[in-house]
Amino acid sequence: MEKKNILKGVLFVGIGASIYGMLATFVKLAYQEGYTTSEVTTSQFILGLVGLLILNLIQTITSKKILPSPTSKEIRNLMIAGTSLGCTSLFYYISVQYINVSIAIVLLMQSVWFSVVVESFLTKKLPNARKIISVIIVLIGTILATNLINTEIELDFKGIFWGLLAAASYTLTMFTSNTLATHLPVFRKSIFMLCGGAIVIFVFLFFAQIGPLHFDGLKSFYLNFTDNTEHIHSFQYSILWKYGFILALFGTIIPPILFNIGFPNAGLGLGSIVSSLELPVSVTMAFVLLGEKVIAIQWLGIVLILFAIVLMNLPSRKENKIPELS
């Protein structure tokens, strides 16, 4: 029975990671049709919220027991934590405007070693040798995966900047998701986090697209950051049914559900290893659907990053001995 549960957990985490890995490719396709970052993120969060509200209602009606409700303090904390969720999507999608999806996902995976740094800071303990080695391997893999050693390649540093910001925000999201209101049902918890993220998205929509269209003062403020005025136009509602539904399903509904089912069965260590499938799936999707060129040295870098994730999450000898002693 235990082996079946582990297999079930691995399967759910693997499917969730694979689905999430497809997300950036659909974002890139939306960009090719003229949709803006504001429209992409807004449609994802609006439809994501609607979907989660429906699922929460179904769960509440069909549940045989009374589900716990959050306190006002927990709601506030979850919404604050959810702002990092909104920032992750926003920064990641902005980076995809400037660089290939295959490189953007590699930058997002820098959250692997960002989390080691944050954990070390919070616990006030230096990471062990294996984690340090894993971080070094990740950094070497990143250099290869982004093809930085090729002097002919042209990387837009705006894309790198936003990609690293997305990784930092993603790291914060992971830490807050695993520590805040863990007793709540996943749908209720996700709704409040998504509400916090939606605030960030709506603010960006106003200042980057809708506001400058109607207010000259905001347009002057906008032009201090960029000369590109192509994004200043009325909201294109067609994004909702063209890409919004897919982005909401693949980004804010299905993966969190599968992760919350899978991680308890697979365990955090094994689950983290399996969730790294997001990286090769994202690169493969970009290669197949977008025609992005991915050369052998980049695949080598991706393999190194995956190896580092496995190495970082393997149980130590002490952890292996605990079951034997008991």
Short mmCIF file of C-alpha atoms in Angstrom, two decimals:
data_model
loop_
_atom_site.label_atom_id
_atom_site.label_comp_id
_atom_site.label_asym_id
_atom_site.label_seq_id
_atom_site.Cartn_x
_atom_site.Cartn_y
_atom_site.Cartn_z
CA MET A 1 0.00 0.00 0.00
CA GLU A 2 2.84 2.38 0.88
CA LYS A 3 4.56 1.79 -2.46
CA LYS A 4 1.29 2.49 -4.27
CA ASN A 5 0.91 5.77 -2.38
CA ILE A 6 4.47 6.83 -3.26
CA LEU A 7 3.85 5.94 -6.91
CA LYS A 8 0.59 7.92 -6.81
CA GLY A 9 2.41 10.89 -5.29
CA VAL A 10 5.20 10.79 -7.89
CA LEU A 11 2.62 10.56 -10.68
CA PHE A 12 0.60 13.57 -9.47
CA VAL A 13 3.68 15.74 -8.83
CA GLY A 14 5.17 14.77 -12.20
CA ILE A 15 1.97 15.63 -14.10
CA GLY A 16 1.61 18.90 -12.17
CA ALA A 17 5.20 19.94 -12.92
CA SER A 18 4.85 18.99 -16.59
CA ILE A 19 1.65 21.03 -16.97
CA TYR A 20 3.24 24.04 -15.24
CA GLY A 21 6.23 23.69 -17.55
CA MET A 22 3.98 24.23 -20.58
CA LEU A 23 2.76 27.60 -19.30
CA ALA A 24 5.45 29.93 -20.69
CA THR A 25 5.05 28.54 -24.21
CA PHE A 26 1.38 29.57 -24.26
CA VAL A 27 2.37 33.00 -22.90
CA LYS A 28 4.82 33.38 -25.77
CA LEU A 29 2.13 32.36 -28.27
CA ALA A 30 -0.20 34.99 -26.77
CA TYR A 31 2.53 37.62 -27.21
CA GLN A 32 2.88 36.62 -30.87
CA GLU A 33 -0.83 37.43 -31.33
CA GLY A 34 -0.33 40.93 -29.91
CA TYR A 35 -1.55 40.45 -26.34
CA THR A 36 0.27 42.29 -23.55
CA THR A 37 1.77 41.06 -20.28
CA SER A 38 -1.05 42.86 -18.43
CA GLU A 39 -3.71 41.05 -20.45
CA VAL A 40 -2.06 37.66 -20.08
CA THR A 41 -1.61 37.89 -16.30
CA THR A 42 -5.04 39.51 -15.71
CA SER A 43 -6.88 36.80 -17.65
CA GLN A 44 -4.95 34.07 -15.83
CA PHE A 45 -5.71 35.41 -12.36
CA ILE A 46 -9.37 36.33 -13.01
CA LEU A 47 -10.27 32.94 -14.47
CA GLY A 48 -8.06 31.20 -11.92
CA LEU A 49 -10.01 32.85 -9.11
CA VAL A 50 -13.34 31.92 -10.70
CA GLY A 51 -12.21 28.32 -11.10
CA LEU A 52 -11.00 28.03 -7.51
CA LEU A 53 -14.20 29.62 -6.15
CA ILE A 54 -16.27 27.02 -8.02
CA LEU A 55 -14.06 24.16 -6.78
CA ASN A 56 -14.21 25.51 -3.22
CA LEU A 57 -18.02 25.68 -3.42
CA ILE A 58 -18.21 22.09 -4.68
CA GLN A 59 -15.85 20.91 -1.92
CA THR A 60 -17.85 22.76 0.76
CA ILE A 61 -21.16 21.26 -0.42
CA THR A 62 -19.90 17.69 -0.86
CA SER A 63 -17.68 17.52 2.23
CA LYS A 64 -19.02 15.27 5.00
CA LYS A 65 -17.41 17.45 7.67
CA ILE A 66 -17.24 21.16 8.36
CA LEU A 67 -14.13 22.57 6.68
CA PRO A 68 -11.95 24.95 8.71
CA SER A 69 -12.19 28.64 7.90
CA PRO A 70 -9.29 31.12 8.13
CA THR A 71 -9.13 33.84 10.76
CA SER A 72 -8.91 37.50 9.71
CA LYS A 73 -5.18 37.43 10.57
CA GLU A 74 -4.62 34.34 8.40
CA ILE A 75 -6.52 35.95 5.52
CA ARG A 76 -4.33 39.05 5.77
CA ASN A 77 -1.11 36.99 5.92
CA LEU A 78 -2.17 34.78 3.01
CA MET A 79 -3.01 37.80 0.84
CA ILE A 80 0.32 39.46 1.68
CA ALA A 81 2.12 36.20 0.88
CA GLY A 82 0.08 35.94 -2.32
CA THR A 83 1.61 39.15 -3.65
CA SER A 84 4.79 37.14 -4.28
CA LEU A 85 2.67 34.74 -6.37
CA GLY A 86 1.51 37.66 -8.51
CA CYS A 87 5.05 39.02 -8.78
CA THR A 88 6.38 35.61 -9.87
CA SER A 89 3.94 35.39 -12.80
CA LEU A 90 4.45 39.04 -13.69
CA PHE A 91 8.28 38.98 -13.62
CA TYR A 92 8.45 35.59 -15.39
CA TYR A 93 6.14 36.71 -18.20
CA ILE A 94 8.02 40.00 -18.62
CA SER A 95 11.31 38.08 -18.95
CA VAL A 96 9.77 35.91 -21.69
CA GLN A 97 9.25 39.13 -23.71
CA TYR A 98 13.02 39.62 -23.94
CA ILE A 99 14.51 36.12 -23.90
CA ASN A 100 13.66 32.60 -25.04
CA VAL A 101 11.37 30.45 -22.91
CA SER A 102 14.16 27.87 -22.58
CA ILE A 103 16.43 30.46 -20.96
CA ALA A 104 13.67 32.06 -18.85
CA ILE A 105 12.79 28.70 -17.23
CA VAL A 106 16.48 28.10 -16.42
CA LEU A 107 16.59 31.50 -14.67
CA LEU A 108 13.39 30.66 -12.76
CA MET A 109 15.05 27.44 -11.54
CA GLN A 110 17.68 29.55 -9.77
CA SER A 111 15.12 29.40 -6.96
CA VAL A 112 16.83 26.05 -6.17
CA TRP A 113 19.89 27.77 -4.76
CA PHE A 114 18.05 30.94 -3.71
CA SER A 115 16.07 28.74 -1.30
CA VAL A 116 19.33 27.36 0.15
CA VAL A 117 20.50 30.91 0.87
CA VAL A 118 17.16 31.89 2.44
CA GLU A 119 17.06 28.70 4.52
CA SER A 120 20.60 29.35 5.73
CA PHE A 121 19.68 32.93 6.66
CA LEU A 122 16.52 31.89 8.53
CA THR A 123 18.15 29.02 10.44
CA LYS A 124 21.40 30.98 10.95
CA LYS A 125 23.31 27.87 9.90
CA LEU A 126 25.65 27.37 6.97
CA PRO A 127 24.41 24.82 4.39
CA ASN A 128 26.09 21.41 4.45
CA ALA A 129 28.74 20.38 1.94
CA ARG A 130 26.29 18.55 -0.31
CA LYS A 131 24.05 21.63 -0.67
CA ILE A 132 27.07 23.83 -1.41
CA ILE A 133 28.23 21.39 -4.09
CA SER A 134 24.67 21.29 -5.51
CA VAL A 135 24.58 25.10 -5.71
CA ILE A 136 27.91 25.15 -7.57
CA ILE A 137 26.58 22.52 -10.02
CA VAL A 138 23.41 24.60 -10.56
CA LEU A 139 25.50 27.69 -11.34
CA ILE A 140 27.72 25.75 -13.79
CA GLY A 141 24.59 24.22 -15.35
CA THR A 142 23.05 27.68 -15.69
CA ILE A 143 26.10 29.01 -17.53
CA LEU A 144 25.83 26.10 -19.98
CA ALA A 145 22.02 26.11 -20.26
CA THR A 146 21.92 29.83 -21.09
CA ASN A 147 24.91 29.36 -23.42
CA LEU A 148 26.82 32.23 -21.80
CA ILE A 149 30.17 30.75 -22.83
CA ASN A 150 29.25 31.33 -26.47
CA THR A 151 30.44 34.85 -27.16
CA GLU A 152 28.26 35.08 -30.28
CA ILE A 153 24.99 34.72 -28.38
CA GLU A 154 23.05 37.88 -27.61
CA LEU A 155 21.20 37.81 -24.30
CA ASP A 156 18.95 40.71 -23.42
CA PHE A 157 19.94 41.64 -19.89
CA LYS A 158 16.45 43.00 -19.23
CA GLY A 159 15.20 39.44 -19.64
CA ILE A 160 17.90 38.10 -17.31
CA PHE A 161 17.05 40.75 -14.71
CA TRP A 162 13.31 39.96 -14.74
CA GLY A 163 14.00 36.21 -14.83
CA LEU A 164 16.13 36.40 -11.69
CA LEU A 165 13.51 38.59 -10.00
CA ALA A 166 10.94 35.89 -10.83
CA ALA A 167 13.20 33.27 -9.22
CA ALA A 168 13.54 35.38 -6.05
CA SER A 169 9.78 35.89 -5.88
CA TYR A 170 9.15 32.18 -6.55
CA THR A 171 11.46 31.31 -3.65
CA LEU A 172 9.41 33.54 -1.34
CA THR A 173 6.19 31.94 -2.60
CA MET A 174 7.47 28.43 -1.83
CA PHE A 175 8.48 29.35 1.72
CA THR A 176 5.22 31.12 2.55
CA SER A 177 3.06 28.39 0.97
CA ASN A 178 4.65 25.73 3.16
CA THR A 179 4.41 27.69 6.43
CA LEU A 180 1.18 29.73 6.39
CA ALA A 181 -2.25 28.33 7.36
CA THR A 182 -1.30 24.73 6.56
CA HIS A 183 -4.50 23.48 8.24
CA LEU A 184 -6.74 25.06 5.59
CA PRO A 185 -8.13 23.14 2.58
CA VAL A 186 -6.01 23.80 -0.50
CA PHE A 187 -8.79 25.59 -2.40
CA ARG A 188 -9.54 28.07 0.41
CA LYS A 189 -5.89 28.77 0.99
CA SER A 190 -5.20 29.23 -2.73
CA ILE A 191 -8.15 31.64 -3.15
CA PHE A 192 -6.77 34.13 -0.62
CA MET A 193 -3.21 33.85 -1.97
CA LEU A 194 -4.54 34.37 -5.47
CA CYS A 195 -6.47 37.46 -4.28
CA GLY A 196 -3.19 38.92 -3.00
CA GLY A 197 -1.50 38.15 -6.31
CA ALA A 198 -4.42 39.64 -8.24
CA ILE A 199 -3.92 42.99 -6.47
CA VAL A 200 -0.37 43.15 -7.85
CA ILE A 201 -1.62 42.20 -11.33
CA PHE A 202 -4.43 44.79 -11.33
CA VAL A 203 -2.06 47.55 -10.17
CA PHE A 204 0.32 46.65 -13.00
CA LEU A 205 -2.58 46.60 -15.49
CA PHE A 206 -3.60 50.10 -14.44
CA PHE A 207 -0.13 51.68 -14.49
CA ALA A 208 1.23 49.87 -17.56
CA GLN A 209 -1.78 49.82 -19.88
CA ILE A 210 -5.16 51.28 -18.86
CA GLY A 211 -4.00 54.30 -16.83
CA PRO A 212 -1.63 55.85 -19.42
CA LEU A 213 -4.41 55.49 -22.03
CA HIS A 214 -6.78 57.78 -20.10
CA PHE A 215 -4.50 60.00 -18.00
CA ASP A 216 -1.70 62.13 -19.50
CA GLY A 217 0.09 62.35 -16.14
CA LEU A 218 0.32 58.56 -15.92
CA LYS A 219 1.48 58.39 -19.52
CA SER A 220 4.31 60.82 -18.75
CA PHE A 221 5.21 58.71 -15.71
CA TYR A 222 5.12 55.55 -17.87
CA LEU A 223 7.45 57.10 -20.47
CA ASN A 224 10.10 57.59 -17.78
CA PHE A 225 10.62 53.81 -17.83
CA THR A 226 10.22 52.95 -21.50
CA ASP A 227 9.65 54.54 -24.91
CA ASN A 228 7.47 51.61 -26.03
CA THR A 229 3.84 52.78 -26.19
CA GLU A 230 2.48 49.72 -28.04
CA HIS A 231 1.06 48.33 -24.80
CA ILE A 232 -1.04 51.43 -24.12
CA HIS A 233 -4.46 50.50 -25.50
CA SER A 234 -7.86 49.22 -24.39
CA PHE A 235 -8.00 45.80 -22.75
CA GLN A 236 -8.49 43.04 -25.35
CA TYR A 237 -11.17 40.82 -23.81
CA SER A 238 -10.59 38.11 -26.41
CA ILE A 239 -7.56 37.01 -24.34
CA LEU A 240 -10.03 35.54 -21.82
CA TRP A 241 -11.32 32.81 -24.13
CA LYS A 242 -8.28 32.49 -26.40
CA TYR A 243 -5.56 31.96 -23.76
CA GLY A 244 -6.96 32.90 -20.36
CA PHE A 245 -8.68 29.57 -19.77
CA ILE A 246 -5.52 27.57 -20.62
CA LEU A 247 -3.28 29.87 -18.56
CA ALA A 248 -5.62 29.66 -15.55
CA LEU A 249 -5.84 25.86 -15.76
CA PHE A 250 -2.13 25.32 -16.34
CA GLY A 251 -0.91 28.05 -14.00
CA THR A 252 -3.25 28.54 -11.04
CA ILE A 253 -5.65 25.60 -10.82
CA ILE A 254 -4.34 22.17 -11.90
CA PRO A 255 -0.67 22.24 -10.72
CA PRO A 256 -1.43 23.42 -7.13
CA ILE A 257 -4.13 20.74 -6.78
CA LEU A 258 -1.85 17.98 -8.07
CA PHE A 259 1.07 19.18 -5.91
CA ASN A 260 -1.08 19.22 -2.79
CA ILE A 261 -2.24 15.65 -3.50
CA GLY A 262 1.17 14.41 -4.63
CA PHE A 263 3.66 15.89 -2.15
CA PRO A 264 2.15 14.28 1.00
CA ASN A 265 2.39 10.85 -0.70
CA ALA A 266 5.74 11.28 -2.43
CA GLY A 267 7.45 13.21 0.37
CA LEU A 268 9.13 16.60 0.11
CA GLY A 269 12.53 15.27 -1.06
CA LEU A 270 11.27 12.91 -3.77
CA GLY A 271 8.53 15.39 -4.71
CA SER A 272 11.11 18.15 -5.24
CA ILE A 273 13.12 15.87 -7.51
CA VAL A 274 10.08 14.91 -9.60
CA SER A 275 8.83 18.53 -9.77
CA SER A 276 12.06 19.45 -11.58
CA LEU A 277 10.46 17.85 -14.66
CA GLU A 278 9.14 21.37 -15.22
CA LEU A 279 12.53 22.34 -16.65
CA PRO A 280 12.93 19.78 -19.49
CA VAL A 281 9.19 19.93 -20.33
CA SER A 282 9.31 23.72 -20.68
CA VAL A 283 12.42 23.61 -22.88
CA THR A 284 10.98 20.80 -25.03
CA MET A 285 7.67 22.65 -25.50
CA ALA A 286 9.56 25.80 -26.55
CA PHE A 287 11.64 23.71 -28.97
CA VAL A 288 8.62 21.94 -30.53
CA LEU A 289 5.93 24.67 -30.60
CA LEU A 290 8.01 27.85 -30.78
CA GLY A 291 10.95 26.52 -32.77
CA GLU A 292 13.47 27.84 -30.24
CA LYS A 293 16.99 26.60 -30.91
CA VAL A 294 18.40 24.51 -28.07
CA ILE A 295 21.91 23.22 -28.72
CA ALA A 296 23.69 20.26 -27.09
CA ILE A 297 25.62 22.35 -24.55
CA GLN A 298 22.33 23.81 -23.28
CA TRP A 299 20.86 20.34 -22.79
CA LEU A 300 24.03 19.43 -20.86
CA GLY A 301 23.44 22.42 -18.59
CA ILE A 302 19.82 21.36 -18.03
CA VAL A 303 20.97 17.83 -17.11
CA LEU A 304 23.46 19.31 -14.61
CA ILE A 305 20.73 21.41 -12.97
CA LEU A 306 18.46 18.35 -12.70
CA PHE A 307 21.35 16.35 -11.22
CA ALA A 308 21.97 19.09 -8.64
CA ILE A 309 18.29 19.04 -7.63
CA VAL A 310 18.43 15.26 -7.15
CA LEU A 311 21.69 15.53 -5.18
CA MET A 312 20.27 18.26 -2.93
CA ASN A 313 17.16 16.24 -2.08
CA LEU A 314 18.64 12.78 -1.58
CA PRO A 315 18.33 11.60 2.05
CA SER A 316 21.53 11.64 4.07
CA ARG A 317 23.02 8.53 5.70
CA LYS A 318 21.64 9.63 9.06
CA GLU A 319 18.12 9.88 7.63
CA ASN A 320 18.47 6.41 6.09
CA LYS A 321 19.53 4.91 9.40
CA ILE A 322 16.54 6.29 11.37
CA PRO A 323 13.99 3.75 10.01
CA GLU A 324 16.45 0.88 10.61
CA LEU A 325 16.97 1.87 14.25
CA SER A 326 13.28 2.25 14.89
#
